[in-house]
mmCIF file of C-alpha atoms in Angstrom:
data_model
loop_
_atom_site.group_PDB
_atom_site.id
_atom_site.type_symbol
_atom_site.label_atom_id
_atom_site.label_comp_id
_atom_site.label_asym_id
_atom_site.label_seq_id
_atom_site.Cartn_x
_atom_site.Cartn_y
_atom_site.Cartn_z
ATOM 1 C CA UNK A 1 94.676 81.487 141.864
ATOM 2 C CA UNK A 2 96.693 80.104 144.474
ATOM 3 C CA UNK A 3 98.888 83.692 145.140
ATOM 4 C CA UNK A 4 95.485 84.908 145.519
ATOM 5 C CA UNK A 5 93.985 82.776 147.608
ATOM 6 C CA UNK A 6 96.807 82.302 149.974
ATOM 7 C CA UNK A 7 96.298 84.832 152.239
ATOM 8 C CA UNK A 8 92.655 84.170 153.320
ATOM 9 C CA UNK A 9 93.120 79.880 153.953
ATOM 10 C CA UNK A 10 91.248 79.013 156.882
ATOM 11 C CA UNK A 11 93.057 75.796 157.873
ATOM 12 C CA UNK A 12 90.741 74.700 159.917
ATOM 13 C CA UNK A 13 88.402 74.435 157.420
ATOM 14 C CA UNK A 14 88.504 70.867 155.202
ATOM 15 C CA UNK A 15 88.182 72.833 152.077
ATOM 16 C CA UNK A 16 88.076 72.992 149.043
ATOM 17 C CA UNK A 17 89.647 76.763 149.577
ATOM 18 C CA UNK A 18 88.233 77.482 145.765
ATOM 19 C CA UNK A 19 84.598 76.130 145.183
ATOM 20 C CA UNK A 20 84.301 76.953 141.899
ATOM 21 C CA UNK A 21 85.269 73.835 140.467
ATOM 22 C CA UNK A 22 84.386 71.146 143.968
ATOM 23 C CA UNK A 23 81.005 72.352 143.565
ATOM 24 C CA UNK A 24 79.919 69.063 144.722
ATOM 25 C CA UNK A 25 81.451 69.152 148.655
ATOM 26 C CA UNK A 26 77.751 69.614 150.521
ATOM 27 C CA UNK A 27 76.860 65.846 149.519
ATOM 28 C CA UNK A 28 80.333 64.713 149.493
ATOM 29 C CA UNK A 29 81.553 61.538 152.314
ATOM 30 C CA UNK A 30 84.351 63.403 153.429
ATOM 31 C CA UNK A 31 82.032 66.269 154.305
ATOM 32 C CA UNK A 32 79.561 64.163 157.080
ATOM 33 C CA UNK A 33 83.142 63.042 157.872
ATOM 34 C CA UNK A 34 84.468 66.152 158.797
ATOM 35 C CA UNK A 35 80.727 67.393 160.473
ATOM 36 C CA UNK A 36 81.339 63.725 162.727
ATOM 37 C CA UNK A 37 78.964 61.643 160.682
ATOM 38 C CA UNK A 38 81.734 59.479 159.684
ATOM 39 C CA UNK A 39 79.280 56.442 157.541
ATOM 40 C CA UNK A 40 81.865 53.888 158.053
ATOM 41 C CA UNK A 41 83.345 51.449 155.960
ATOM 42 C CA UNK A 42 81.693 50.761 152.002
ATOM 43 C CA UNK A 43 80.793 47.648 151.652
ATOM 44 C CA UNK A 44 82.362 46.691 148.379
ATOM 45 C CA UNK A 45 81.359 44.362 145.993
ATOM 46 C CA UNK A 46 83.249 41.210 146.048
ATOM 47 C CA UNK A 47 83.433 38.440 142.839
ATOM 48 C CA UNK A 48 80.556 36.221 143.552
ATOM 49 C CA UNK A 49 80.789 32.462 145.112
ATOM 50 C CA UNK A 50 78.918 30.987 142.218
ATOM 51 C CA UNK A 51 81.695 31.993 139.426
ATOM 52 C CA UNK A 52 85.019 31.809 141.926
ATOM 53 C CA UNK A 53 83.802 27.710 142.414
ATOM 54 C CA UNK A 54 83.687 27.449 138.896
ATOM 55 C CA UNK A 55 86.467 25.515 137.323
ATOM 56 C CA UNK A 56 88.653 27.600 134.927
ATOM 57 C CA UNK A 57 87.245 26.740 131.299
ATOM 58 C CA UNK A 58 89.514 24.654 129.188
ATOM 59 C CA UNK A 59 87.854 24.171 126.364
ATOM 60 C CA UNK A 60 90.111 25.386 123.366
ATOM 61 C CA UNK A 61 87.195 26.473 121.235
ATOM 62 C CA UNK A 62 85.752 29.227 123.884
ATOM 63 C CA UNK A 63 88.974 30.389 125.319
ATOM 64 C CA UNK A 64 89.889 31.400 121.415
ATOM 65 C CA UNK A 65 86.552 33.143 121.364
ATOM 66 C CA UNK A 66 87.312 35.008 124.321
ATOM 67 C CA UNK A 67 90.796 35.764 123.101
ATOM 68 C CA UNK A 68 89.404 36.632 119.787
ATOM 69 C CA UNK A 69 86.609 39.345 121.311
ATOM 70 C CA UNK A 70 89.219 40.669 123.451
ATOM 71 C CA UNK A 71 88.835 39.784 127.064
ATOM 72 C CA UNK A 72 91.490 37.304 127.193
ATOM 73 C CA UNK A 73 93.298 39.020 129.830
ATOM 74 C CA UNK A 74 89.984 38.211 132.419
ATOM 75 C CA UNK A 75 91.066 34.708 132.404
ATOM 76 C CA UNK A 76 94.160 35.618 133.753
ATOM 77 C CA UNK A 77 93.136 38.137 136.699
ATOM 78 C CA UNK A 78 93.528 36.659 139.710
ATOM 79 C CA UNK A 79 91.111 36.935 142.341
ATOM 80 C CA UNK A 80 91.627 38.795 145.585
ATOM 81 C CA UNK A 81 89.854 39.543 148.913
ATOM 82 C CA UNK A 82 89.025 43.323 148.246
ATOM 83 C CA UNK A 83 90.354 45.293 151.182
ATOM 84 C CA UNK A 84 87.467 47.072 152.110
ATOM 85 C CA UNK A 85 89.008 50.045 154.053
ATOM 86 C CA UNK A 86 91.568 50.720 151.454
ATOM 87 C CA UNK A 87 88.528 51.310 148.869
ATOM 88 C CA UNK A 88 86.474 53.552 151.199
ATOM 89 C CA UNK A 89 89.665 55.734 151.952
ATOM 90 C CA UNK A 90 90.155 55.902 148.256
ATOM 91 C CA UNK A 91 86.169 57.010 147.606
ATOM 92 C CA UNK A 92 87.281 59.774 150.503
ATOM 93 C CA UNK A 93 89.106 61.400 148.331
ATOM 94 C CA UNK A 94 87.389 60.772 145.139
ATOM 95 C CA UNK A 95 86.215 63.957 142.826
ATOM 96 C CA UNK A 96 83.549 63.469 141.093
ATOM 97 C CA UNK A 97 83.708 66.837 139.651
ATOM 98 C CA UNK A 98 87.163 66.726 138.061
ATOM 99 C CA UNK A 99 87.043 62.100 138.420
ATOM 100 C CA UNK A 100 90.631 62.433 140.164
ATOM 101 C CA UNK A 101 91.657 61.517 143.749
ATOM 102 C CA UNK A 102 92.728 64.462 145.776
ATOM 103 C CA UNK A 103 95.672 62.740 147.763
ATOM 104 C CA UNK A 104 98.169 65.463 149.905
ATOM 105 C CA UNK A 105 100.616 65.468 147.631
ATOM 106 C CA UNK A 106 98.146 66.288 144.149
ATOM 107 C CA UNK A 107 96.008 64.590 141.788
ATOM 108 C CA UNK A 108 96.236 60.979 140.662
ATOM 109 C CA UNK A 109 93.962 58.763 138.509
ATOM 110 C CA UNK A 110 93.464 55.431 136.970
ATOM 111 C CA UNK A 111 93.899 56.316 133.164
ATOM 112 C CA UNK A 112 93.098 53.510 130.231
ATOM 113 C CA UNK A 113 97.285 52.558 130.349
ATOM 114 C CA UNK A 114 96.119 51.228 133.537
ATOM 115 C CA UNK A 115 93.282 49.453 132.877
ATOM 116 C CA UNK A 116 95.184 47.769 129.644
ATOM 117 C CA UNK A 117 98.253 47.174 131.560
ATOM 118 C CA UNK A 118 96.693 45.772 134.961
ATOM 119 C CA UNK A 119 93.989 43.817 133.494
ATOM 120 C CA UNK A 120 95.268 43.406 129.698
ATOM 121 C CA UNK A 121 92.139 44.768 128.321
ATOM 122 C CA UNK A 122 92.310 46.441 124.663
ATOM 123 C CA UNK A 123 91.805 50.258 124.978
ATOM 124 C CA UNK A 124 91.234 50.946 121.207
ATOM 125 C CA UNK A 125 87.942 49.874 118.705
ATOM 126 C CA UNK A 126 84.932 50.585 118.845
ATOM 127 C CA UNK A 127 83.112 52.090 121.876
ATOM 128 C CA UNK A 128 80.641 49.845 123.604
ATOM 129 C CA UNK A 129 76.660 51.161 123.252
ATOM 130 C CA UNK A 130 73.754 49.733 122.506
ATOM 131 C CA UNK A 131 70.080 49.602 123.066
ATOM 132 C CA UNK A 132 68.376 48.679 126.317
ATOM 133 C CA UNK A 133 65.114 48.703 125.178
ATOM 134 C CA UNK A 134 65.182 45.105 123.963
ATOM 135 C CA UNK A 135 62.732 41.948 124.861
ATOM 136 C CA UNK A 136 64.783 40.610 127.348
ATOM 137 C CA UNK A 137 63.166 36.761 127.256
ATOM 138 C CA UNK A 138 63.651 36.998 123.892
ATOM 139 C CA UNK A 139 67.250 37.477 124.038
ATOM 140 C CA UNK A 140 67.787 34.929 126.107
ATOM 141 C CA UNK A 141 66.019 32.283 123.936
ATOM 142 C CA UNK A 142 67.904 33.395 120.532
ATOM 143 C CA UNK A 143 71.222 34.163 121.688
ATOM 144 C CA UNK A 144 71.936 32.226 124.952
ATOM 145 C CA UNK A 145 69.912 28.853 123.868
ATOM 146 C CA UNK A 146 67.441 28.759 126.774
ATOM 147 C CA UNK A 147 63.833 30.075 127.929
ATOM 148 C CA UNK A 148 63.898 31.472 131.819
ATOM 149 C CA UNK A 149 61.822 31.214 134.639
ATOM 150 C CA UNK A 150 60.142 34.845 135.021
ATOM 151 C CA UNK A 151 57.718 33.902 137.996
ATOM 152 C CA UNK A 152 57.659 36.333 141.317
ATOM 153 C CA UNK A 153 58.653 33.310 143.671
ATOM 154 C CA UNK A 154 61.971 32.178 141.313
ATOM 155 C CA UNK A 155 62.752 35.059 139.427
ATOM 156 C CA UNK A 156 65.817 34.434 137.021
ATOM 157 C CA UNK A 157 65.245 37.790 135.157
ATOM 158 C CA UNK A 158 65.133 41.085 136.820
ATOM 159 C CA UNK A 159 64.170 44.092 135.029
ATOM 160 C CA UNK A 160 67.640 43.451 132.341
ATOM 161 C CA UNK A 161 69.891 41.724 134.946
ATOM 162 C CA UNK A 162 69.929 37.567 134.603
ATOM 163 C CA UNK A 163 71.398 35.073 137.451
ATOM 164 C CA UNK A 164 74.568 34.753 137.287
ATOM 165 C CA UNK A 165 73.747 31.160 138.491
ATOM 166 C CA UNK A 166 71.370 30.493 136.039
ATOM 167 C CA UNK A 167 73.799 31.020 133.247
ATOM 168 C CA UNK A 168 76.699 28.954 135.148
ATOM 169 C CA UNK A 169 73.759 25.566 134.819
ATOM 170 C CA UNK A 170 74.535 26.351 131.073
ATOM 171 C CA UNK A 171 78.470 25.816 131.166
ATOM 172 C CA UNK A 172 78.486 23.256 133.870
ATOM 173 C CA UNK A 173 78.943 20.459 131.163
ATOM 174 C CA UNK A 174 81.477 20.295 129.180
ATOM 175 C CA UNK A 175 80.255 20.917 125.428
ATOM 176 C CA UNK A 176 80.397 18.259 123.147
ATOM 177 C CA UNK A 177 83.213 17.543 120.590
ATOM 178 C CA UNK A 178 80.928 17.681 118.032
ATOM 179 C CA UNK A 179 78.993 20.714 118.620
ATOM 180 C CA UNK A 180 78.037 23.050 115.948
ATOM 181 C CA UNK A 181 78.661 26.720 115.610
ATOM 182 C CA UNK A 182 75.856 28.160 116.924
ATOM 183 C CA UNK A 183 75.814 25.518 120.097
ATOM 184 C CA UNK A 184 79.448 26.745 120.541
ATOM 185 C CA UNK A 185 78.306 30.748 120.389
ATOM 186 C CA UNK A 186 76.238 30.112 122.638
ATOM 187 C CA UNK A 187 78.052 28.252 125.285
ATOM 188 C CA UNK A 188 80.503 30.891 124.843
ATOM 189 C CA UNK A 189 78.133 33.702 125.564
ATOM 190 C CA UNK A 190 76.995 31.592 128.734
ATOM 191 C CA UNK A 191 80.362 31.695 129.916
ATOM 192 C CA UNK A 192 81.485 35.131 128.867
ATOM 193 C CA UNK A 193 78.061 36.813 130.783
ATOM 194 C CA UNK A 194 79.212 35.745 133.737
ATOM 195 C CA UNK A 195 83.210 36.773 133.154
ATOM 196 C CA UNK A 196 82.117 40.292 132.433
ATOM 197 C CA UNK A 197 80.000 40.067 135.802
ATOM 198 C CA UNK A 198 82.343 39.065 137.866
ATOM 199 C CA UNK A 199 84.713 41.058 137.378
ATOM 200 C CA UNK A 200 84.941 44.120 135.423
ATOM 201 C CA UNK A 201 80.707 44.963 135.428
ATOM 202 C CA UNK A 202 80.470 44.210 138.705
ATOM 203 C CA UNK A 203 76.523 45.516 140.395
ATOM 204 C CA UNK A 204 75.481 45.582 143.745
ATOM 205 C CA UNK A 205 73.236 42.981 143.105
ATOM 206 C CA UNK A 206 75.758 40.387 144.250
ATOM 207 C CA UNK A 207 74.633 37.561 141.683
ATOM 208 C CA UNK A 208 73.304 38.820 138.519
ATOM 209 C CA UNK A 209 74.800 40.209 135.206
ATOM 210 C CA UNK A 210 73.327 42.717 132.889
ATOM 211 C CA UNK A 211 72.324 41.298 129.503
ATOM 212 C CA UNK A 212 72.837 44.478 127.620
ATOM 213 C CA UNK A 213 76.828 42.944 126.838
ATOM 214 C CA UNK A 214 74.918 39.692 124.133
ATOM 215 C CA UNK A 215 74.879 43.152 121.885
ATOM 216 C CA UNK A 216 78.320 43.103 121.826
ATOM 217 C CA UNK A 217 78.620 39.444 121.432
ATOM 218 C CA UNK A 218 76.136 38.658 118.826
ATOM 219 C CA UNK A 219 78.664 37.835 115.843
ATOM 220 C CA UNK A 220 81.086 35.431 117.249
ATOM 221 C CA UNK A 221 81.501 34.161 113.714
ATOM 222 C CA UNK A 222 83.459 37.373 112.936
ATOM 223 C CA UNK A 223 83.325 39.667 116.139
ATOM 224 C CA UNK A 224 83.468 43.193 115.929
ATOM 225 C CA UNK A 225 86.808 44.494 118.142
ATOM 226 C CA UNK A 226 85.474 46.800 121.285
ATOM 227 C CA UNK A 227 87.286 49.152 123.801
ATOM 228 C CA UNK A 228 86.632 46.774 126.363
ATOM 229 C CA UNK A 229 89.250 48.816 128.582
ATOM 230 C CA UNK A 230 86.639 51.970 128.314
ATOM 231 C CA UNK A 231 83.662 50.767 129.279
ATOM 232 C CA UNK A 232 85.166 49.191 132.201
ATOM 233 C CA UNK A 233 86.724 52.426 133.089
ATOM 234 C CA UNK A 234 83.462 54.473 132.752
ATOM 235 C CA UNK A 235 82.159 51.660 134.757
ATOM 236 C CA UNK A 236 84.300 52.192 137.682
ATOM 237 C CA UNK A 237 84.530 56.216 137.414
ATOM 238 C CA UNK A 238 80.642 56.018 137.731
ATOM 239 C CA UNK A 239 80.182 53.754 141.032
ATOM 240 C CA UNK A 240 83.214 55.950 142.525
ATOM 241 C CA UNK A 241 81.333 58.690 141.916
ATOM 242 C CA UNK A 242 78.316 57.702 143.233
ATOM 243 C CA UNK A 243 79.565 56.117 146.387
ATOM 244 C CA UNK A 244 81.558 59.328 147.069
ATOM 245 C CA UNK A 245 78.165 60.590 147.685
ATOM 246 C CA UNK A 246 77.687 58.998 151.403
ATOM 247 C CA UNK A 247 76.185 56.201 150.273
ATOM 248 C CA UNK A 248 77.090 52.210 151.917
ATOM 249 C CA UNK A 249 77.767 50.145 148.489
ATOM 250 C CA UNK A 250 80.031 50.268 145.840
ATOM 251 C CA UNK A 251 80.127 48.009 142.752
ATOM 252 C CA UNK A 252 82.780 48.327 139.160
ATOM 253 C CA UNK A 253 85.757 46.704 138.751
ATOM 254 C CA UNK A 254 86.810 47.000 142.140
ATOM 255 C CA UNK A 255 90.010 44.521 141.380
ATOM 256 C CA UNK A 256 91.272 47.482 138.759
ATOM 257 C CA UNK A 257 91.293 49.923 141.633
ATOM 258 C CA UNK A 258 93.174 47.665 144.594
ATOM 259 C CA UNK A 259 95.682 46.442 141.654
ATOM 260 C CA UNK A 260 95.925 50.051 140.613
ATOM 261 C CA UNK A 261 96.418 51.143 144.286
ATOM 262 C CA UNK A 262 98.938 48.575 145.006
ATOM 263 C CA UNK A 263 100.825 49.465 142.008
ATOM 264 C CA UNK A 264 100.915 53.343 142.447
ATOM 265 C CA UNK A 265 101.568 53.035 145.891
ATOM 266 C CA UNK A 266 103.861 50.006 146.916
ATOM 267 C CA UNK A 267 104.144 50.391 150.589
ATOM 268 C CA UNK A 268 99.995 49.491 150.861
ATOM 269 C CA UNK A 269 100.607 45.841 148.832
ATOM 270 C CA UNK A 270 100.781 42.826 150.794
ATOM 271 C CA UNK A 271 104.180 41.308 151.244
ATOM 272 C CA UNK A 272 104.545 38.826 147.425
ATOM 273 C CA UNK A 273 105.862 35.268 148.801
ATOM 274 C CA UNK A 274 108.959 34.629 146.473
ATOM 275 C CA UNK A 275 108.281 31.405 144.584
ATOM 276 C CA UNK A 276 110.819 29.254 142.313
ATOM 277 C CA UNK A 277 112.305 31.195 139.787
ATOM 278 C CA UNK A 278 110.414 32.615 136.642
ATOM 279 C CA UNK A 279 111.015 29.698 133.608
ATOM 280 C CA UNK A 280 111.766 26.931 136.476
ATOM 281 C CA UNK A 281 108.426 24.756 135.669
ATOM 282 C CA UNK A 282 108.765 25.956 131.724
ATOM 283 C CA UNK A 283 108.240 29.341 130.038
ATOM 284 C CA UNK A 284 106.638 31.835 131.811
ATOM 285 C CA UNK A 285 102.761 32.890 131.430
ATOM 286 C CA UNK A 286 102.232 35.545 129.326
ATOM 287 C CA UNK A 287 99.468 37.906 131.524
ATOM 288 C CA UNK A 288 98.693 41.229 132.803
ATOM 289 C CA UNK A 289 100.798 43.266 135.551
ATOM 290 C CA UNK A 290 98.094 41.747 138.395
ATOM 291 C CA UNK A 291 99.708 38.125 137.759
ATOM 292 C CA UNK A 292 102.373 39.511 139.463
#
C-alpha cells in the first residue's frame, strides 16, 4: 500500500494519505487545527480537592480490603499536577479508529502491561459489568449505610453519580475498634468510591463518583477478583477518543497517561530530585513504577 501510494503524496496535505482506515479525520482536533481553528488547550481533569486533603487511611482493616479487592496499588499512586499541554498534544494525535497515537516515527499505545506496571493494577479476573438500571437511593441506604439528600437546591445524587464529598463525611471518623462486619464493609465502600473517583474513573464532573462500582464491591466478605487494569483502560481509551473529537474536556485516568508518557518518552519527565539512598530509612516500599 505504501509502494502504491508513494507516488501521488501531496505533502502539503496533513493526511491521512489512505482514508480507508482514518475514516474519522473530518471531526478530528488535528483537522480544525490544520484548517486554523486550533481549540486550544483541553482542560483535563485533575484529582479533586476534597479527596487530595484527605488523610491517607490507616486503618489496617480497610487497607486489607482494598488490598484484598485488588486496588492496592491506588494507595500508592502519587498525585501530580497534570500537565495540561502534554495531554492535549497527546489527544492530537490520538486514533480513535485504530485507539493508537500516530507519533512521526509510528504507532505507540498504552497496553494493560502498562496500566499493571504504572499503577499496579491486576490485569486478569473477571471483567467489570453490571447493571445500571438500579434504584440508586436504595443502594446507597443498603450498601453504603446512609439515606441522601435528593432535593433540587442540595442535590447529593445526580442521575447515578454521588458527591464525592458526601461520601468523604462517611470516612472522616475513624471507625471504631469494635465495629462489626457489615459497619466495616461499609466504611470500606465509603472510602473505596471515592479512590476509584479520583483517580482511575475520573468524570468531568469534578466532584462526583459513579455508583455503578458498589456492584463490584458488594461481597467484601469473600470478594470476587476483577480486571481492575481493563476497565480503567477502556476508561481512558474512551475519553481519548472522545476528546480527540474537538471537544474542551477530558476525564479517565489521566495520571496513567502522563506516567505512561513520561516513561515512554524520558526527555518530557521533570528532572527526579535524588533523595538518600534506597534502604537508608529501612526497606524500601514495595509500589508501582509511578513511585519512582
Amino acid at each position: 500500500m505504501a509502494a502504491a501510494n508513494a507516488g501521488r503524496i501531496d505533502y502539503t496535505q496533513p493526511g491521512p494519505i489512505d482514508d480507508s482506515v482514518l475514516t474519522q479525520q473530518a471531526t478530528h482536533r488535528s483537522e480544525a487545527i490544520w484548517n486554523g481553528r486550533d481549540p486550544g488547550s483541553i482542560t483535563c481533569r485533575s484529582r479533586s480537592s476534597e479527596f487530595s486533603k484527605q488523610p491517607p487511611m490507616v486503618d489496617d482493616r480497610v487497607r486489607n480490603i482494598i488490598t484484598t479487592v485488588g486496588l492496592e496499588g491506588l494507595l500508592w499512586v502519587p498525585g501530580r499536577e497534570i500537565d495540561n499541554g502534554l495531554i492535549t498534544a497527546l489527544v492530537e494525535r490520538w486514533r480513535p479508529e485504530t485507539h493508537t497515537f500516530h507519533m512521526p516515527h509510528g504507532e505507540v499505545t498504552i497496553t494493560l502491561q502498562d496500566v499493571e506496571v504504572l499503577l499496579g493494577l491486576p490485569v486478569d479476573g473477571d471483567a467489570i459489568s453490571g447493571s445500571t438500571q438500579k434504584t440508586w437511593v436504595n443502594v446507597c441506604r443498603d450498601f453504603l449505610g446512609f439515606q441522601l439528600v435528593t432535593q433540587n437546591n442540595h442535590k447529593q445524587l445526580d442521575g447515578q453519580r454521588i458527591l464525592i464529598n458526601r461520601l468523604l463525611e462517611e470516612v472522616a471518623n475513624p471507625l471504631p475498634p469494635d465495629a462489626e462486619e457489615d459497619q466495616l464493609h461499609k466504611y470500606a465502600r465509603c472510602y473505596i468510591l471515592p479512590l476509584l473517583g479520583d483517580t482511575i474513573f475520573m468524570d468531568k464532573s469534578g466532584d462526583r463518583v459513579h455508583l455503578m462500582w458498589v456492584q463490584q464491591l458488594e461481597n467484601l466478605h469473600n470478594p470476587r477478583r476483577y480486571s481492575w487494569g481493563s476497565a480503567c483502560l477502556a476508561w481512558l481509551y474512551r475519553e481519548l477518543c472522545r476528546a480527540s473529537e474537538d471537544t474542551s474536556q477530558i476525564g479517565g485516568c489521566l495520571l496513567l497517561l502522563q506516567y505512561w508518557a513520561w516513561a515512554r518518552f524520558p526527555y518530557l519527565c521533570p528532572t527526579v530530585e535524588r533523595g538518600p539512598p534506597v534502604g537508608a530509612y529501612g526497606p524500601s516500599v514495595r509500589g508501582p513504577l509511578s513511585l519512582k
